[in-house]
Amino acid sequence: MRYDADALARHFADGPGDVSLADVDMARLPSHISIIMDGNGRWAEARGMERPYGHMAGVDSLRETITTCVRLGIDALSAYAFSTENWKRPQREVDMLMHLFATTLVNELPLFVQENVRLVFLGDLEALPRETREVFEEGLAKTASHTGMVLALAVNYGSRAEIARACRLVAADVAAGRMDPGSVDEFAVAERLYTAGLSDPELLIRTSGELRLSNFLLWQLAYAEFYVTPVLWPDFDRWELLRAVASFQGRERRFGGVVQG
Ligand code: FPP
């Protein structure tokens, strides 16, 4: 996607010294970046604060990451906000998160409009409280015609449930005679996932040092490069994103083949 070189240079002015815009090749950026935003609770607890403060600080990191990806001209950014397993958290934290999702969307919608960001959601929104669902639906409607970066927010998302849902949709088409069983291939499944129409992520970033996928985009991340950083999500910033991209560009990607010499 196109980017504004002046706005990009301004965005990355005054760096920390160990990384700069010169460390990345703008012609070889990942087109889709995925992020597992982890460590909000630990960030808050380390400061003697309650976990919700970590989630609130995490919203600032998400905003900065969205703006940074827009400045870089990234095509798609996906972020894991709430898993199908996160309902097991204390009810107070779940309620707080659902409210935070709604207020965040209301507050950030003007940014999405200004930056031409198209919002999509990954996950089953039916189970969300009405307030959150209605705000999400308004966000979808207001950004549907946007042609810039796609922001895919995974909320009440679980990858196994997503793949099972795609299988159910395929089975229904086969049962109804709309599809021949022999024609069920990878594309038939992929186009029934929540990510239909999006390219697969090329770079997965996970914060807080955990080395697991936590049921996130199991299908779509088949060939993604992983970047795990000990930085907790509320401390993640544009410079850490640059480090992740520079690391991605240092990898040799073979997609199961061999590199032609
Ligand atoms: C993981 O930290 C983070 C979350 C469960 C929530 C992240 C959500 C946001 C930053 C806001 C997203 C906004 C919208 C509109 C969807 P954790 O609680 O698992 O941290 P811990 O591992 O330290 O306990």
JSON list of C-alpha atoms in Angstrom, two decimals, residues 104-253:
[
{"chain": "A", "resi": 104, "resn": "THR", "atom": "CA", "xyz": [-12.38, 2.41, 22.69]},
{"chain": "A", "resi": 105, "resn": "LEU", "atom": "CA", "xyz": [-14.28, 1.94, 19.47]},
{"chain": "A", "resi": 106, "resn": "VAL", "atom": "CA", "xyz": [-16.33, 5.10, 20.02]},
{"chain": "A", "resi": 107, "resn": "ASN", "atom": "CA", "xyz": [-13.19, 7.09, 20.86]},
{"chain": "A", "resi": 108, "resn": "GLU", "atom": "CA", "xyz": [-11.07, 5.73, 18.00]},
{"chain": "A", "resi": 109, "resn": "LEU", "atom": "CA", "xyz": [-13.68, 5.82, 15.24]},
{"chain": "A", "resi": 110, "resn": "PRO", "atom": "CA", "xyz": [-12.69, 9.37, 14.20]},
{"chain": "A", "resi": 111, "resn": "LEU", "atom": "CA", "xyz": [-9.09, 8.11, 13.77]},
{"chain": "A", "resi": 112, "resn": "PHE", "atom": "CA", "xyz": [-10.29, 5.25, 11.57]},
{"chain": "A", "resi": 113, "resn": "VAL", "atom": "CA", "xyz": [-12.31, 7.71, 9.47]},
{"chain": "A", "resi": 114, "resn": "GLN", "atom": "CA", "xyz": [-9.38, 10.16, 9.21]},
{"chain": "A", "resi": 115, "resn": "GLU", "atom": "CA", "xyz": [-6.94, 7.39, 8.25]},
{"chain": "A", "resi": 116, "resn": "ASN", "atom": "CA", "xyz": [-9.30, 5.53, 5.88]},
{"chain": "A", "resi": 117, "resn": "VAL", "atom": "CA", "xyz": [-9.02, 2.35, 8.01]},
{"chain": "A", "resi": 118, "resn": "ARG", "atom": "CA", "xyz": [-11.55, -0.40, 7.31]},
{"chain": "A", "resi": 119, "resn": "LEU", "atom": "CA", "xyz": [-12.61, -2.26, 10.41]},
{"chain": "A", "resi": 120, "resn": "VAL", "atom": "CA", "xyz": [-13.46, -5.96, 10.45]},
{"chain": "A", "resi": 121, "resn": "PHE", "atom": "CA", "xyz": [-14.04, -8.30, 13.37]},
{"chain": "A", "resi": 122, "resn": "LEU", "atom": "CA", "xyz": [-12.85, -11.87, 13.73]},
{"chain": "A", "resi": 123, "resn": "GLY", "atom": "CA", "xyz": [-15.00, -13.94, 16.07]},
{"chain": "A", "resi": 124, "resn": "ASP", "atom": "CA", "xyz": [-18.56, -14.54, 17.16]},
{"chain": "A", "resi": 125, "resn": "LEU", "atom": "CA", "xyz": [-20.02, -11.15, 18.08]},
{"chain": "A", "resi": 126, "resn": "GLU", "atom": "CA", "xyz": [-23.44, -12.63, 18.98]},
{"chain": "A", "resi": 127, "resn": "ALA", "atom": "CA", "xyz": [-22.26, -13.51, 22.50]},
{"chain": "A", "resi": 128, "resn": "LEU", "atom": "CA", "xyz": [-21.10, -9.96, 23.31]},
{"chain": "A", "resi": 129, "resn": "PRO", "atom": "CA", "xyz": [-23.13, -7.59, 25.49]},
{"chain": "A", "resi": 130, "resn": "ARG", "atom": "CA", "xyz": [-25.57, -5.51, 23.46]},
{"chain": "A", "resi": 131, "resn": "GLU", "atom": "CA", "xyz": [-23.72, -2.22, 24.09]},
{"chain": "A", "resi": 132, "resn": "THR", "atom": "CA", "xyz": [-20.46, -3.63, 22.72]},
{"chain": "A", "resi": 133, "resn": "ARG", "atom": "CA", "xyz": [-22.11, -5.33, 19.76]},
{"chain": "A", "resi": 134, "resn": "GLU", "atom": "CA", "xyz": [-24.02, -2.23, 18.71]},
{"chain": "A", "resi": 135, "resn": "VAL", "atom": "CA", "xyz": [-20.91, -0.04, 18.83]},
{"chain": "A", "resi": 136, "resn": "PHE", "atom": "CA", "xyz": [-19.00, -2.66, 16.81]},
{"chain": "A", "resi": 137, "resn": "GLU", "atom": "CA", "xyz": [-21.76, -2.79, 14.21]},
{"chain": "A", "resi": 138, "resn": "GLU", "atom": "CA", "xyz": [-21.70, 1.00, 13.94]},
{"chain": "A", "resi": 139, "resn": "GLY", "atom": "CA", "xyz": [-17.91, 0.86, 13.47]},
{"chain": "A", "resi": 140, "resn": "LEU", "atom": "CA", "xyz": [-18.33, -1.72, 10.71]},
{"chain": "A", "resi": 141, "resn": "ALA", "atom": "CA", "xyz": [-20.95, 0.35, 8.91]},
{"chain": "A", "resi": 142, "resn": "LYS", "atom": "CA", "xyz": [-19.02, 3.63, 9.17]},
{"chain": "A", "resi": 143, "resn": "THR", "atom": "CA", "xyz": [-15.77, 2.17, 7.81]},
{"chain": "A", "resi": 144, "resn": "ALA", "atom": "CA", "xyz": [-17.14, -0.34, 5.27]},
{"chain": "A", "resi": 145, "resn": "SER", "atom": "CA", "xyz": [-16.34, 1.85, 2.26]},
{"chain": "A", "resi": 146, "resn": "HIS", "atom": "CA", "xyz": [-12.80, 2.68, 3.40]},
{"chain": "A", "resi": 147, "resn": "THR", "atom": "CA", "xyz": [-9.99, 1.66, 1.07]},
{"chain": "A", "resi": 148, "resn": "GLY", "atom": "CA", "xyz": [-6.95, 1.96, 3.37]},
{"chain": "A", "resi": 149, "resn": "MET", "atom": "CA", "xyz": [-5.53, -0.47, 5.91]},
{"chain": "A", "resi": 150, "resn": "VAL", "atom": "CA", "xyz": [-7.79, -3.25, 7.17]},
{"chain": "A", "resi": 151, "resn": "LEU", "atom": "CA", "xyz": [-7.88, -3.46, 10.97]},
{"chain": "A", "resi": 152, "resn": "ALA", "atom": "CA", "xyz": [-9.09, -6.91, 12.04]},
{"chain": "A", "resi": 153, "resn": "LEU", "atom": "CA", "xyz": [-9.95, -7.06, 15.74]},
{"chain": "A", "resi": 154, "resn": "ALA", "atom": "CA", "xyz": [-10.33, -10.58, 17.12]},
{"chain": "A", "resi": 155, "resn": "VAL", "atom": "CA", "xyz": [-12.99, -10.49, 19.83]},
{"chain": "A", "resi": 156, "resn": "ASN", "atom": "CA", "xyz": [-14.60, -13.66, 21.21]},
{"chain": "A", "resi": 157, "resn": "TYR", "atom": "CA", "xyz": [-12.31, -15.39, 18.76]},
{"chain": "A", "resi": 158, "resn": "GLY", "atom": "CA", "xyz": [-10.97, -18.96, 18.87]},
{"chain": "A", "resi": 159, "resn": "SER", "atom": "CA", "xyz": [-9.21, -20.50, 15.92]},
{"chain": "A", "resi": 160, "resn": "ARG", "atom": "CA", "xyz": [-10.50, -24.04, 16.42]},
{"chain": "A", "resi": 161, "resn": "ALA", "atom": "CA", "xyz": [-14.07, -22.75, 16.67]},
{"chain": "A", "resi": 162, "resn": "GLU", "atom": "CA", "xyz": [-13.47, -20.69, 13.51]},
{"chain": "A", "resi": 163, "resn": "ILE", "atom": "CA", "xyz": [-12.23, -23.74, 11.56]},
{"chain": "A", "resi": 164, "resn": "ALA", "atom": "CA", "xyz": [-15.13, -25.89, 12.86]},
{"chain": "A", "resi": 165, "resn": "ARG", "atom": "CA", "xyz": [-17.54, -23.14, 11.77]},
{"chain": "A", "resi": 166, "resn": "ALA", "atom": "CA", "xyz": [-15.98, -23.11, 8.27]},
{"chain": "A", "resi": 167, "resn": "CYS", "atom": "CA", "xyz": [-16.40, -26.91, 8.11]},
{"chain": "A", "resi": 168, "resn": "ARG", "atom": "CA", "xyz": [-20.07, -26.55, 9.08]},
{"chain": "A", "resi": 169, "resn": "LEU", "atom": "CA", "xyz": [-20.57, -24.00, 6.29]},
{"chain": "A", "resi": 170, "resn": "VAL", "atom": "CA", "xyz": [-18.88, -26.30, 3.76]},
{"chain": "A", "resi": 171, "resn": "ALA", "atom": "CA", "xyz": [-20.99, -29.26, 4.97]},
{"chain": "A", "resi": 172, "resn": "ALA", "atom": "CA", "xyz": [-24.17, -27.21, 4.60]},
{"chain": "A", "resi": 173, "resn": "ASP", "atom": "CA", "xyz": [-23.25, -26.31, 1.01]},
{"chain": "A", "resi": 174, "resn": "VAL", "atom": "CA", "xyz": [-22.47, -29.96, 0.22]},
{"chain": "A", "resi": 175, "resn": "ALA", "atom": "CA", "xyz": [-25.71, -31.16, 1.84]},
{"chain": "A", "resi": 176, "resn": "ALA", "atom": "CA", "xyz": [-27.71, -28.62, -0.14]},
{"chain": "A", "resi": 177, "resn": "GLY", "atom": "CA", "xyz": [-26.09, -29.79, -3.39]},
{"chain": "A", "resi": 178, "resn": "ARG", "atom": "CA", "xyz": [-24.36, -26.43, -3.96]},
{"chain": "A", "resi": 179, "resn": "MET", "atom": "CA", "xyz": [-20.96, -28.02, -3.71]},
{"chain": "A", "resi": 180, "resn": "ASP", "atom": "CA", "xyz": [-19.38, -31.28, -4.76]},
{"chain": "A", "resi": 181, "resn": "PRO", "atom": "CA", "xyz": [-17.46, -33.05, -1.88]},
{"chain": "A", "resi": 182, "resn": "GLY", "atom": "CA", "xyz": [-14.53, -33.60, -4.24]},
{"chain": "A", "resi": 183, "resn": "SER", "atom": "CA", "xyz": [-14.18, -29.85, -4.79]},
{"chain": "A", "resi": 184, "resn": "VAL", "atom": "CA", "xyz": [-13.65, -29.06, -1.08]},
{"chain": "A", "resi": 185, "resn": "ASP", "atom": "CA", "xyz": [-10.10, -27.73, -0.98]},
{"chain": "A", "resi": 186, "resn": "GLU", "atom": "CA", "xyz": [-8.03, -25.26, 1.07]},
{"chain": "A", "resi": 187, "resn": "PHE", "atom": "CA", "xyz": [-9.62, -22.30, -0.70]},
{"chain": "A", "resi": 188, "resn": "ALA", "atom": "CA", "xyz": [-13.13, -23.53, 0.11]},
{"chain": "A", "resi": 189, "resn": "VAL", "atom": "CA", "xyz": [-12.21, -23.58, 3.81]},
{"chain": "A", "resi": 190, "resn": "ALA", "atom": "CA", "xyz": [-10.25, -20.29, 3.73]},
{"chain": "A", "resi": 191, "resn": "GLU", "atom": "CA", "xyz": [-13.10, -18.37, 2.17]},
{"chain": "A", "resi": 192, "resn": "ARG", "atom": "CA", "xyz": [-15.38, -19.45, 5.03]},
{"chain": "A", "resi": 193, "resn": "LEU", "atom": "CA", "xyz": [-13.04, -18.26, 7.78]},
{"chain": "A", "resi": 194, "resn": "TYR", "atom": "CA", "xyz": [-13.58, -14.88, 9.47]},
{"chain": "A", "resi": 195, "resn": "THR", "atom": "CA", "xyz": [-10.49, -13.68, 7.59]},
{"chain": "A", "resi": 196, "resn": "ALA", "atom": "CA", "xyz": [-12.00, -14.34, 4.14]},
{"chain": "A", "resi": 197, "resn": "GLY", "atom": "CA", "xyz": [-10.61, -11.81, 1.68]},
{"chain": "A", "resi": 198, "resn": "LEU", "atom": "CA", "xyz": [-7.56, -10.98, 3.82]},
{"chain": "A", "resi": 199, "resn": "SER", "atom": "CA", "xyz": [-4.09, -12.19, 2.90]},
{"chain": "A", "resi": 200, "resn": "ASP", "atom": "CA", "xyz": [-2.44, -14.49, 5.44]},
{"chain": "A", "resi": 201, "resn": "PRO", "atom": "CA", "xyz": [-0.34, -12.70, 8.08]},
{"chain": "A", "resi": 202, "resn": "GLU", "atom": "CA", "xyz": [3.34, -12.69, 7.20]},
{"chain": "A", "resi": 203, "resn": "LEU", "atom": "CA", "xyz": [4.54, -11.52, 10.60]},
{"chain": "A", "resi": 204, "resn": "LEU", "atom": "CA", "xyz": [3.14, -12.54, 14.00]},
{"chain": "A", "resi": 205, "resn": "ILE", "atom": "CA", "xyz": [4.22, -10.47, 17.00]},
{"chain": "A", "resi": 206, "resn": "ARG", "atom": "CA", "xyz": [3.59, -11.71, 20.54]},
{"chain": "A", "resi": 207, "resn": "THR", "atom": "CA", "xyz": [4.41, -9.52, 23.50]},
{"chain": "A", "resi": 208, "resn": "SER", "atom": "CA", "xyz": [5.31, -10.54, 27.08]},
{"chain": "A", "resi": 209, "resn": "GLY", "atom": "CA", "xyz": [7.63, -13.35, 26.04]},
{"chain": "A", "resi": 210, "resn": "GLU", "atom": "CA", "xyz": [5.13, -16.23, 25.90]},
{"chain": "A", "resi": 211, "resn": "LEU", "atom": "CA", "xyz": [5.97, -18.86, 23.27]},
{"chain": "A", "resi": 212, "resn": "ARG", "atom": "CA", "xyz": [2.52, -20.05, 22.26]},
{"chain": "A", "resi": 213, "resn": "LEU", "atom": "CA", "xyz": [-0.27, -19.30, 19.77]},
{"chain": "A", "resi": 214, "resn": "SER", "atom": "CA", "xyz": [-3.16, -19.44, 22.25]},
{"chain": "A", "resi": 215, "resn": "ASN", "atom": "CA", "xyz": [-5.67, -20.57, 19.61]},
{"chain": "A", "resi": 216, "resn": "PHE", "atom": "CA", "xyz": [-5.02, -17.52, 17.38]},
{"chain": "A", "resi": 217, "resn": "LEU", "atom": "CA", "xyz": [-5.19, -17.81, 13.56]},
{"chain": "A", "resi": 218, "resn": "LEU", "atom": "CA", "xyz": [-3.91, -21.41, 13.51]},
{"chain": "A", "resi": 219, "resn": "TRP", "atom": "CA", "xyz": [-4.81, -21.82, 9.84]},
{"chain": "A", "resi": 220, "resn": "GLN", "atom": "CA", "xyz": [-3.74, -18.38, 8.65]},
{"chain": "A", "resi": 221, "resn": "LEU", "atom": "CA", "xyz": [-0.34, -18.32, 10.41]},
{"chain": "A", "resi": 222, "resn": "ALA", "atom": "CA", "xyz": [0.90, -21.47, 8.62]},
{"chain": "A", "resi": 223, "resn": "TYR", "atom": "CA", "xyz": [3.86, -19.65, 7.05]},
{"chain": "A", "resi": 224, "resn": "ALA", "atom": "CA", "xyz": [4.12, -16.53, 9.22]},
{"chain": "A", "resi": 225, "resn": "GLU", "atom": "CA", "xyz": [7.41, -15.48, 10.77]},
{"chain": "A", "resi": 226, "resn": "PHE", "atom": "CA", "xyz": [7.16, -15.16, 14.57]},
{"chain": "A", "resi": 227, "resn": "TYR", "atom": "CA", "xyz": [8.62, -12.30, 16.61]},
{"chain": "A", "resi": 228, "resn": "VAL", "atom": "CA", "xyz": [8.32, -12.73, 20.37]},
{"chain": "A", "resi": 229, "resn": "THR", "atom": "CA", "xyz": [9.37, -9.82, 22.55]},
{"chain": "A", "resi": 230, "resn": "PRO", "atom": "CA", "xyz": [9.61, -9.66, 26.35]},
{"chain": "A", "resi": 231, "resn": "VAL", "atom": "CA", "xyz": [8.09, -6.17, 26.18]},
{"chain": "A", "resi": 232, "resn": "LEU", "atom": "CA", "xyz": [4.65, -6.12, 27.85]},
{"chain": "A", "resi": 233, "resn": "TRP", "atom": "CA", "xyz": [1.87, -4.87, 25.58]},
{"chain": "A", "resi": 234, "resn": "PRO", "atom": "CA", "xyz": [1.37, -1.46, 27.29]},
{"chain": "A", "resi": 235, "resn": "ASP", "atom": "CA", "xyz": [5.10, -0.77, 26.70]},
{"chain": "A", "resi": 236, "resn": "PHE", "atom": "CA", "xyz": [4.97, -1.80, 23.03]},
{"chain": "A", "resi": 237, "resn": "ASP", "atom": "CA", "xyz": [5.60, 1.18, 20.76]},
{"chain": "A", "resi": 238, "resn": "ARG", "atom": "CA", "xyz": [6.47, 2.18, 17.20]},
{"chain": "A", "resi": 239, "resn": "TRP", "atom": "CA", "xyz": [10.17, 1.37, 17.78]},
{"chain": "A", "resi": 240, "resn": "GLU", "atom": "CA", "xyz": [9.46, -2.18, 18.93]},
{"chain": "A", "resi": 241, "resn": "LEU", "atom": "CA", "xyz": [7.31, -2.57, 15.82]},
{"chain": "A", "resi": 242, "resn": "LEU", "atom": "CA", "xyz": [10.28, -1.43, 13.69]},
{"chain": "A", "resi": 243, "resn": "ARG", "atom": "CA", "xyz": [12.50, -4.00, 15.46]},
{"chain": "A", "resi": 244, "resn": "ALA", "atom": "CA", "xyz": [9.94, -6.70, 14.65]},
{"chain": "A", "resi": 245, "resn": "VAL", "atom": "CA", "xyz": [9.81, -5.68, 10.98]},
{"chain": "A", "resi": 246, "resn": "ALA", "atom": "CA", "xyz": [13.63, -5.52, 10.76]},
{"chain": "A", "resi": 247, "resn": "SER", "atom": "CA", "xyz": [13.81, -9.02, 12.27]},
{"chain": "A", "resi": 248, "resn": "PHE", "atom": "CA", "xyz": [11.18, -10.26, 9.77]},
{"chain": "A", "resi": 249, "resn": "GLN", "atom": "CA", "xyz": [13.23, -8.87, 6.91]},
{"chain": "A", "resi": 250, "resn": "GLY", "atom": "CA", "xyz": [16.31, -10.73, 8.15]},
{"chain": "A", "resi": 251, "resn": "ARG", "atom": "CA", "xyz": [14.57, -14.11, 7.85]},
{"chain": "A", "resi": 252, "resn": "GLU", "atom": "CA", "xyz": [14.95, -16.49, 4.93]},
{"chain": "A", "resi": 253, "resn": "ARG", "atom": "CA", "xyz": [11.42, -17.46, 3.91]}
]
